[in-house]
Short mmCIF file of C-alpha atoms in Angstrom, two decimals:
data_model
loop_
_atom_site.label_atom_id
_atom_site.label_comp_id
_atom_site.label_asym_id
_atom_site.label_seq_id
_atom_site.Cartn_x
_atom_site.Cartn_y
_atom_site.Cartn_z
CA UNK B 1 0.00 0.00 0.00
CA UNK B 2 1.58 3.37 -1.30
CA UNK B 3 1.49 6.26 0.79
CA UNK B 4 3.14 9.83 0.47
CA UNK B 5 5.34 12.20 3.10
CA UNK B 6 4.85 15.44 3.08
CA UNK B 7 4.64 18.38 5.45
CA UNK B 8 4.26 15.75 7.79
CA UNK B 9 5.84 12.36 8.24
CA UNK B 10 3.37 10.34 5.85
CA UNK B 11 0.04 10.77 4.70
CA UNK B 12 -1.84 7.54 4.07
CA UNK B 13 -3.67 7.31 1.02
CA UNK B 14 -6.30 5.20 2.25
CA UNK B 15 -6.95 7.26 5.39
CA UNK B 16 -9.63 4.51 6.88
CA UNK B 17 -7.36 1.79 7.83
CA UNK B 18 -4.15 3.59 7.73
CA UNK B 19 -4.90 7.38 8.85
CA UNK B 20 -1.49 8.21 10.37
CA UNK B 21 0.03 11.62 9.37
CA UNK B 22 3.70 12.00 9.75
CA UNK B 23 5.67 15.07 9.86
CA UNK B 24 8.10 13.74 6.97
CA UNK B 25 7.86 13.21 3.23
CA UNK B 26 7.20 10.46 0.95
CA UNK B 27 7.35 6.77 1.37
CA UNK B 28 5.85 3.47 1.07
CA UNK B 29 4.56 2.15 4.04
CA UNK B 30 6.69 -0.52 5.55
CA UNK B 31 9.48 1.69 4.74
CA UNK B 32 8.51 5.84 6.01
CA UNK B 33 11.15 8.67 4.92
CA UNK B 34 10.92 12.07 4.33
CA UNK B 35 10.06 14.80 1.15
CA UNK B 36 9.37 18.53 1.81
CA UNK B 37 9.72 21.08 -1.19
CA UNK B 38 10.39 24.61 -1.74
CA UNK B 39 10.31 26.98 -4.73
CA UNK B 40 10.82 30.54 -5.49
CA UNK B 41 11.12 32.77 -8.72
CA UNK B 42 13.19 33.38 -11.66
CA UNK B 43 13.45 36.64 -11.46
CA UNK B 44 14.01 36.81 -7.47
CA UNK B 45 17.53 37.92 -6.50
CA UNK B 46 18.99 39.06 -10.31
CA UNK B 47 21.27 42.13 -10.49
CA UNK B 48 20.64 44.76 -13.33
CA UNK B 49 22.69 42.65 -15.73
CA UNK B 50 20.21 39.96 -15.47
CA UNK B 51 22.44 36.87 -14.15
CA UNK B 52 21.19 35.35 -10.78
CA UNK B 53 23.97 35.32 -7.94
CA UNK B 54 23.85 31.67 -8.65
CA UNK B 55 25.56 31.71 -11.99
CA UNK B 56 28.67 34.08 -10.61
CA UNK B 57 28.75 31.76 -7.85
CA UNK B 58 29.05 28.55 -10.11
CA UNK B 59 31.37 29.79 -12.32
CA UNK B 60 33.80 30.63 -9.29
CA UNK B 61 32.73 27.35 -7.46
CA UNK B 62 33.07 24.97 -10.07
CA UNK B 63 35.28 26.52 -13.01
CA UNK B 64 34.64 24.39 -16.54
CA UNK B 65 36.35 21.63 -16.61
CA UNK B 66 36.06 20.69 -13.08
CA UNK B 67 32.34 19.31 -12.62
CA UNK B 68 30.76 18.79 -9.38
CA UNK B 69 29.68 14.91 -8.53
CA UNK B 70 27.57 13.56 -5.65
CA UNK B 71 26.49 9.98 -5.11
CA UNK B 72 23.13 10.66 -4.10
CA UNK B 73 21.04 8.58 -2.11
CA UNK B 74 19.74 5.79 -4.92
CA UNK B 75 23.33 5.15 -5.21
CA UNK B 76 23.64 6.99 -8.69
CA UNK B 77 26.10 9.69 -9.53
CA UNK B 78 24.79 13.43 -10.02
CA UNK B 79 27.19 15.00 -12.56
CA UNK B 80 26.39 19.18 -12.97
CA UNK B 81 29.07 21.25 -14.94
CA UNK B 82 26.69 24.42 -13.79
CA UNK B 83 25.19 24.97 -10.85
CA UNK B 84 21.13 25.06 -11.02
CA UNK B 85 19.02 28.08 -11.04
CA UNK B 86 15.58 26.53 -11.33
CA UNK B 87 14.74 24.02 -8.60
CA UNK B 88 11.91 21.83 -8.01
CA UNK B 89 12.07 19.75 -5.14
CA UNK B 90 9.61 16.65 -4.30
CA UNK B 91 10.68 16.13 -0.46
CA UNK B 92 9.03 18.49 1.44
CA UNK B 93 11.93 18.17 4.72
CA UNK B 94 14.90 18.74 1.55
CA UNK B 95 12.94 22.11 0.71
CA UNK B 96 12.67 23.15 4.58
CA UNK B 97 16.80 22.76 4.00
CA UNK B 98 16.71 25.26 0.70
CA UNK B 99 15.27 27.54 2.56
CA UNK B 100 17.27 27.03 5.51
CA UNK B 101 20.23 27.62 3.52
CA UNK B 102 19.10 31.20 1.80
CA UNK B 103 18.23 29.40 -1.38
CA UNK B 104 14.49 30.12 -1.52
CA UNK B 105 14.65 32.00 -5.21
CA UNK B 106 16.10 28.86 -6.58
CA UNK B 107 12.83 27.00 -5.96
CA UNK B 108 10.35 27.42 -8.91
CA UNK B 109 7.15 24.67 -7.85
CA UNK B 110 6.12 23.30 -4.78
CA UNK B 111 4.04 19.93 -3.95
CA UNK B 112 0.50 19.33 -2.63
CA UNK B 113 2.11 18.87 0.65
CA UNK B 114 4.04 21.91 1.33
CA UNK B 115 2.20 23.91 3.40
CA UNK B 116 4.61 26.40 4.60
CA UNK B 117 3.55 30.46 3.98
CA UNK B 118 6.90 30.90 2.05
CA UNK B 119 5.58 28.54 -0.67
CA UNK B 120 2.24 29.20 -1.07
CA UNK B 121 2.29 31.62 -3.91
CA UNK B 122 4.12 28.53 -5.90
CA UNK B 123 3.16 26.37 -8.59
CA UNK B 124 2.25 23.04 -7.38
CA UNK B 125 3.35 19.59 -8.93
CA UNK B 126 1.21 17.33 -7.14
CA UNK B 127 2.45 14.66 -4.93
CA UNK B 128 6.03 14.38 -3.94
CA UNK B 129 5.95 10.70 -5.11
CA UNK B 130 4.34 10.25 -8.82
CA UNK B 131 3.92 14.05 -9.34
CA UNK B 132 2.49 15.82 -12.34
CA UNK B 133 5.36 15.23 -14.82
CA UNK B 134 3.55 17.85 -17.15
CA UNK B 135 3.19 20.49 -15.20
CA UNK B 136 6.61 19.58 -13.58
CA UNK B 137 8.09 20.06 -17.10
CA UNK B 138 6.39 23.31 -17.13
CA UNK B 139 8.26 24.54 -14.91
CA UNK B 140 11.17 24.26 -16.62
CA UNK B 141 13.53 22.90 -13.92
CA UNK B 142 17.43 22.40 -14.41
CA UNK B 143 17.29 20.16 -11.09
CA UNK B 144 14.72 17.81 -9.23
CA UNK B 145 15.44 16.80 -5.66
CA UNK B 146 13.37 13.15 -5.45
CA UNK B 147 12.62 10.57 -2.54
CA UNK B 148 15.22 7.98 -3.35
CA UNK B 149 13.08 4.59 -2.72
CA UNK B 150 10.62 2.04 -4.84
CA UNK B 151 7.61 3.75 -3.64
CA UNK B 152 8.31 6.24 -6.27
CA UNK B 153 9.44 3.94 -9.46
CA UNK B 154 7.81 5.83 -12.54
CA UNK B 155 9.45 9.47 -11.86
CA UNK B 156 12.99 8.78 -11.95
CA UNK B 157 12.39 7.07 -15.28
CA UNK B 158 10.96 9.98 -16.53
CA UNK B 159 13.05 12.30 -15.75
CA UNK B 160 15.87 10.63 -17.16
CA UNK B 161 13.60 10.35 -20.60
CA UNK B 162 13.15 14.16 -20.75
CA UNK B 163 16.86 14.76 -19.73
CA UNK B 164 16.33 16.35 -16.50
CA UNK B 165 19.24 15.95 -13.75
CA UNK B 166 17.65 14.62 -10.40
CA UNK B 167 19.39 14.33 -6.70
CA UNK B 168 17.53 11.66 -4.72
CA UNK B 169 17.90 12.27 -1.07
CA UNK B 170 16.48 9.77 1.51
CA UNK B 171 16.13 10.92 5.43
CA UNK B 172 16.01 8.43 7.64
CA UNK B 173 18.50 9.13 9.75
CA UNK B 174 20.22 12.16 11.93
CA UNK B 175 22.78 11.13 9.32
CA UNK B 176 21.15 11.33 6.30
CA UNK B 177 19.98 14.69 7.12
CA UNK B 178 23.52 16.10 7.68
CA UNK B 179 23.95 14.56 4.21
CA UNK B 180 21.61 16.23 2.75
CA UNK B 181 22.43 19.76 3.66
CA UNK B 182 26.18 19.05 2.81
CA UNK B 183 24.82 18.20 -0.49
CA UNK B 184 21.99 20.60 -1.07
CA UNK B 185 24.73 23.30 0.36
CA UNK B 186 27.50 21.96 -2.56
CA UNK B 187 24.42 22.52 -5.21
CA UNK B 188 23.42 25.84 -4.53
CA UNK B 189 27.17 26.98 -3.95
CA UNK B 190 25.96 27.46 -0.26
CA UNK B 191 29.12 25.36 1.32
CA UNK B 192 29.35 27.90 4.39
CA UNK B 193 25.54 28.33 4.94
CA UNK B 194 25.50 24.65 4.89
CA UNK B 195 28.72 24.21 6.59
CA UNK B 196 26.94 26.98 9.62
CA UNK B 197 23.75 25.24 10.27
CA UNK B 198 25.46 21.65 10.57
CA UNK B 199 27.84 23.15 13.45
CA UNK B 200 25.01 24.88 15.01
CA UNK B 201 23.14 21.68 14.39
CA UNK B 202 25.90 19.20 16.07
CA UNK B 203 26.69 21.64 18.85
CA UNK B 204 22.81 21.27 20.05
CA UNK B 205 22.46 18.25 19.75
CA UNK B 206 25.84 17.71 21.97
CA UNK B 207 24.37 19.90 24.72
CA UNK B 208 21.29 17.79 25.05
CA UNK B 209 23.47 14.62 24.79
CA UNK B 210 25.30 16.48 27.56
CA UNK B 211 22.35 17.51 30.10
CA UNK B 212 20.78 13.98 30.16
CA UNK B 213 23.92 11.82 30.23
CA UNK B 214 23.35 11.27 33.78
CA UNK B 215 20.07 10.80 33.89
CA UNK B 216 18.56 7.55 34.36
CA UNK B 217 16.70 6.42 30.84
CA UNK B 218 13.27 6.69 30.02
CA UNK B 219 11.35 4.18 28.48
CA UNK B 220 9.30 5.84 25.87
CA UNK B 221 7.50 4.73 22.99
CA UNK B 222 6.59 7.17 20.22
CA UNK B 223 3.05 6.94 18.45
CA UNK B 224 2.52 8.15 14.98
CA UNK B 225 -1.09 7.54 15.18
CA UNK B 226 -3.48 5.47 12.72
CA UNK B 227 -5.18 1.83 13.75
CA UNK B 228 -3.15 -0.11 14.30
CA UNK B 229 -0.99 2.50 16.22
CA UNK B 230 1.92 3.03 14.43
CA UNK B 231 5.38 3.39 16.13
CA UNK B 232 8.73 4.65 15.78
CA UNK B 233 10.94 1.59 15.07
CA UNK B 234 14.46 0.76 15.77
CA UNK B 235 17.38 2.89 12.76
CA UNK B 236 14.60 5.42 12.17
CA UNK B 237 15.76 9.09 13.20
CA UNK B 238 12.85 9.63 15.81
CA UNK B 239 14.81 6.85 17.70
CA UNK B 240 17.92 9.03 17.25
CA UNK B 241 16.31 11.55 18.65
CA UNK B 242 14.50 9.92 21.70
CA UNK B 243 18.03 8.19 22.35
CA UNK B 244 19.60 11.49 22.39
CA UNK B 245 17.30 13.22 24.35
CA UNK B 246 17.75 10.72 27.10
CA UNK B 247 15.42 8.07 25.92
CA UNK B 248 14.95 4.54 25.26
CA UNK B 249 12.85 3.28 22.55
CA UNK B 250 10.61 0.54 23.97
CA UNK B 251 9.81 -0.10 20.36
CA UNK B 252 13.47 -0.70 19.17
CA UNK B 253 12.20 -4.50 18.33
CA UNK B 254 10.60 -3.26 15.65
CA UNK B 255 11.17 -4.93 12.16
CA UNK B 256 10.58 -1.59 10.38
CA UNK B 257 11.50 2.33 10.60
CA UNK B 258 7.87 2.60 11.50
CA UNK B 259 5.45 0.27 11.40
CA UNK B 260 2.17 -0.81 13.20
CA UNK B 261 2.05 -2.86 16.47
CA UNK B 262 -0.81 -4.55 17.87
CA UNK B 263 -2.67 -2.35 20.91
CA UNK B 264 -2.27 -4.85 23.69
CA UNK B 265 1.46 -3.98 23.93
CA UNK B 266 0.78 -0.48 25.45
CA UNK B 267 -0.74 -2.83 28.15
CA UNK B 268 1.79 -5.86 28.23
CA UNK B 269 5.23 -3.58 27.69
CA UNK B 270 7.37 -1.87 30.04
CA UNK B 271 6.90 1.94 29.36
CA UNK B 272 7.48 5.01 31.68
CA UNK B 273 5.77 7.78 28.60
CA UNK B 274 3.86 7.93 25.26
CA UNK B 275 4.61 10.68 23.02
CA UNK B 276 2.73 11.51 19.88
CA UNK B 277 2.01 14.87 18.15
CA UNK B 278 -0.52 17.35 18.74
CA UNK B 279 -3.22 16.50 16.42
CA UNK B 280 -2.39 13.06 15.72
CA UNK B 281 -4.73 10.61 15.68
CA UNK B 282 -4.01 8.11 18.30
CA UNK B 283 -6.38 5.14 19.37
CA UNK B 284 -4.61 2.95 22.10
CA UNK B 285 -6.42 1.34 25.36
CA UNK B 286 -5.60 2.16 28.69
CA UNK B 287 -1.70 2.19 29.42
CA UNK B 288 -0.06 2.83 33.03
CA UNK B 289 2.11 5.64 31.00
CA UNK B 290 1.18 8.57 30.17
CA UNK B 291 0.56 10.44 26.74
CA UNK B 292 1.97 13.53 26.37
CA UNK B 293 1.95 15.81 22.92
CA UNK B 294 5.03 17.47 21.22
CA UNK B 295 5.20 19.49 18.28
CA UNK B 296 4.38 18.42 15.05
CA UNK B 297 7.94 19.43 14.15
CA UNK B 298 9.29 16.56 15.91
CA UNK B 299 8.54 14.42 12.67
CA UNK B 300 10.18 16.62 10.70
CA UNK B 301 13.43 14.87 9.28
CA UNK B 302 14.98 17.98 8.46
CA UNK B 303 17.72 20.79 9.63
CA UNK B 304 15.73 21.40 12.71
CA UNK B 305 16.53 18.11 14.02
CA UNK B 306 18.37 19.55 16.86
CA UNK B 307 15.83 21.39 18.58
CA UNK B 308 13.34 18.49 18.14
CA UNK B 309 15.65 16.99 19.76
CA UNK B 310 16.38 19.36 22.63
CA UNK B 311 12.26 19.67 22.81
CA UNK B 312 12.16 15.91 23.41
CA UNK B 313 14.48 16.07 26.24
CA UNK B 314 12.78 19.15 28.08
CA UNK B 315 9.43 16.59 27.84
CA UNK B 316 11.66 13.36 29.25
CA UNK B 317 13.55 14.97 31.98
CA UNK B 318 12.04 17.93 32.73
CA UNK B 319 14.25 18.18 36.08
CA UNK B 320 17.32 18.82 34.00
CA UNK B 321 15.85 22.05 32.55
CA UNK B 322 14.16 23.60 35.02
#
C-alpha cells in the first residue's frame, strides 16, 4: 500500500485503515522517509545585468572543466558542470533545507504537501511521489530533488527520458539529514551556509546529549497515530532523537522504521511515557504511561533536528531544565 510524506511524516492514502500523518515526506509504508519542497522565482535575486547570484557563484565554485559529482542517495552519480538556477524539489523536509540555507529564489514549484507560507504563492506539482510530470516540465527545472526509494518507481524514469538531472535524497536518519544539507549546500554553492547550520546543528544536539547523560533512561515509545498505532521503530531518526534526548525506545524490536504494532502492547510492555504529536490521531487502550503531545515538528526529518531533539528532552527529563 503506497502512501506519500509530506509536510508531515506520511500521509496515508487510504486514510480509513491507515490514517497516520507523519511530519516527513514520501514513502511506502513498511518503509517511512521524508520529502518537503520549496520553490521561489526566476526573477528573485537578479542584479541589473540579469544573471542570478547563482551563476557568478558557479562559475567561481566549479570553473569548466572541473564538474561537481555527488552519489546521491539511490546510489547513482549526479554530474552538474553548472550549478542550477531553477529548482523543483519533491521532499518536502529537503525544501525546509533550501530555505534554511538562503536558497528560496532557486525553488520554482512546490508539492500538494508543502504547506509552509513561504511557498504558497508557488506552482504546485502534485504529490512528492508520482507528481504531475507535465506540469513539472512546465516549470522548466534544471534540477529535481526526489525521494530515493521504490515507492516512487515511474518518476525517476521519466526524468531521465526528458533529460532532467535529479538528486535523490532519503532521510532516515540524523545522518542522512547532515547529508543532505552538505549536499543541497555543494548545489546551490551554499558550502558555508550549509557548513553553519550543521555546526550549530551538532553543537545542540551535543548539549542535550550532555544535560541527560546522567540521567537515568526513560522508556518511551513514540506513536505516529493510525489503527493499528503506528510506532517509531528501531534505525529510524525519531529513535535518534529519543536516544539522544535521554530516551529509550521501547519499540526498538521493531522490524521496520515505523510500522504498526498490535494495541495490547501499550498494556503488556514496560513503558514510563507515550509521546505523539498534537493533532495526531491516536487510538490505544488504557496504558499505566502517560501520553503527552510534542510538536508536530518533531517528525520533521529535516535541519531542525536539533531542537526536536532538545524539545524531546525538556518533555523526558524535565528536572534537568528547570
Amino acid at each position: 500500500m503506497e502512501s506519500e510524506l509530506s509536510g508531515s511524516l506520511w500521509r496515508s492514502r487510504s486514510p480509513g485503515r491507515w490514517g497516520v500523518k507523519l511530519r516527513f515526506g514520501v514513502i511506502l509504508l513498511p518503509i517511512l522517509l521524508s520529502p518537503y519542497c520549496f520553490a521561489g522565482c526566476e526573477t528573485e535575486g537578479r542584479d541589473p545585468s540579469g544573471e542570478s547570484p547563482i551563476d557568478s557563484l558557479s562559475a567561481s565554485s566549479h570553473p569548466r572543466g572541473s564538474p561537481l559529482s555527488i552519489l546521491d542517495a539511490s546510489g547513482e552519480t549526479l554530474v552538474l558542470t553548472t550549478l542550477p538556477n531553477r529548482i523543483v524539489c519533491l521532499v518536502p523536509s529537503g525544501a525546509e533545507t533550501l530555505l534554511k540555507l538562503g536558497a528560496a529564489e532557486l525553488l520554482v514549484g512546490r508539492t500538494d504537501f508543502d504547506t509552509l507560507s513561504a511557498l504558497s504563492h508557488l506552482p504546485s506539482v502534485g504529490g512528492g511521489l508520482n507528481p504531475n510530470i507535465e506540469a513539472l516540465v512546465a516549470l522548466e527545472p534544471d534540477l529535481v530533488i526526489r525521494f530515493a526509494g521504490e515507492s516512487d518507481p515511474s518518476t525517476p524514469g521519466a526524468l531521465r527520458r526528458l533529460g532532467i538531472p535529479h538528486l535523490a535524497i532519503r532521510p532516515s536518519s540524523v545522518a542522512d539529514v547532515r547529508g543532505i544539507i552538505r549536499d543541497l549546500g555543494d548545489v546551490t554553492a551554499r558550502k558555508d551556509a550549509a557548513d553553519s547550520l550543521l555546526d550549530a546543528m551538532n553543537a545542540t544536539l551535543e548539549e542535550v546529549r550532555t544535560r541527560v547523560r546522567e540521567q537515568p533512561k526513560t522508556r518511551v515509545g513514540y506513536i505516529l497515530g493510525g489503527t493499528p498505532p503506528w510506532v517509531a521503530g528501531p534505525g529510524s531518526y525519531i529513535e535518534e532523537l529519543l536516544e539522544i534526548a535521554g530516551g529509550e525506545n521501547v519499540f526498538s524490536d521493531l522490524k521496520t522504521l515505523f510500522g504498526p504494532v498490535n494495541a495490547e502492547v501499550f498494556l503488556i510492555r514496560q513503558i514510563d511515557l507515550l509521546l505523539a504529536a498534537e493533532g495526531a490521531d491516536v487510538s490505544i487502550p488504557e496504558s499505566n504511561a502517560p501520553l503527552r503531545r510534542v510538536s508536530p515538528s518533531v517528525e520533521i526529518p529535516g535541519p531542525d533536528l536539533a531542537s526536536a531533539a532538545l524539545e524531546l528532552a525538556r518533555v523526558l527529563h524535565p528536572e534537568v531544565f528547570r
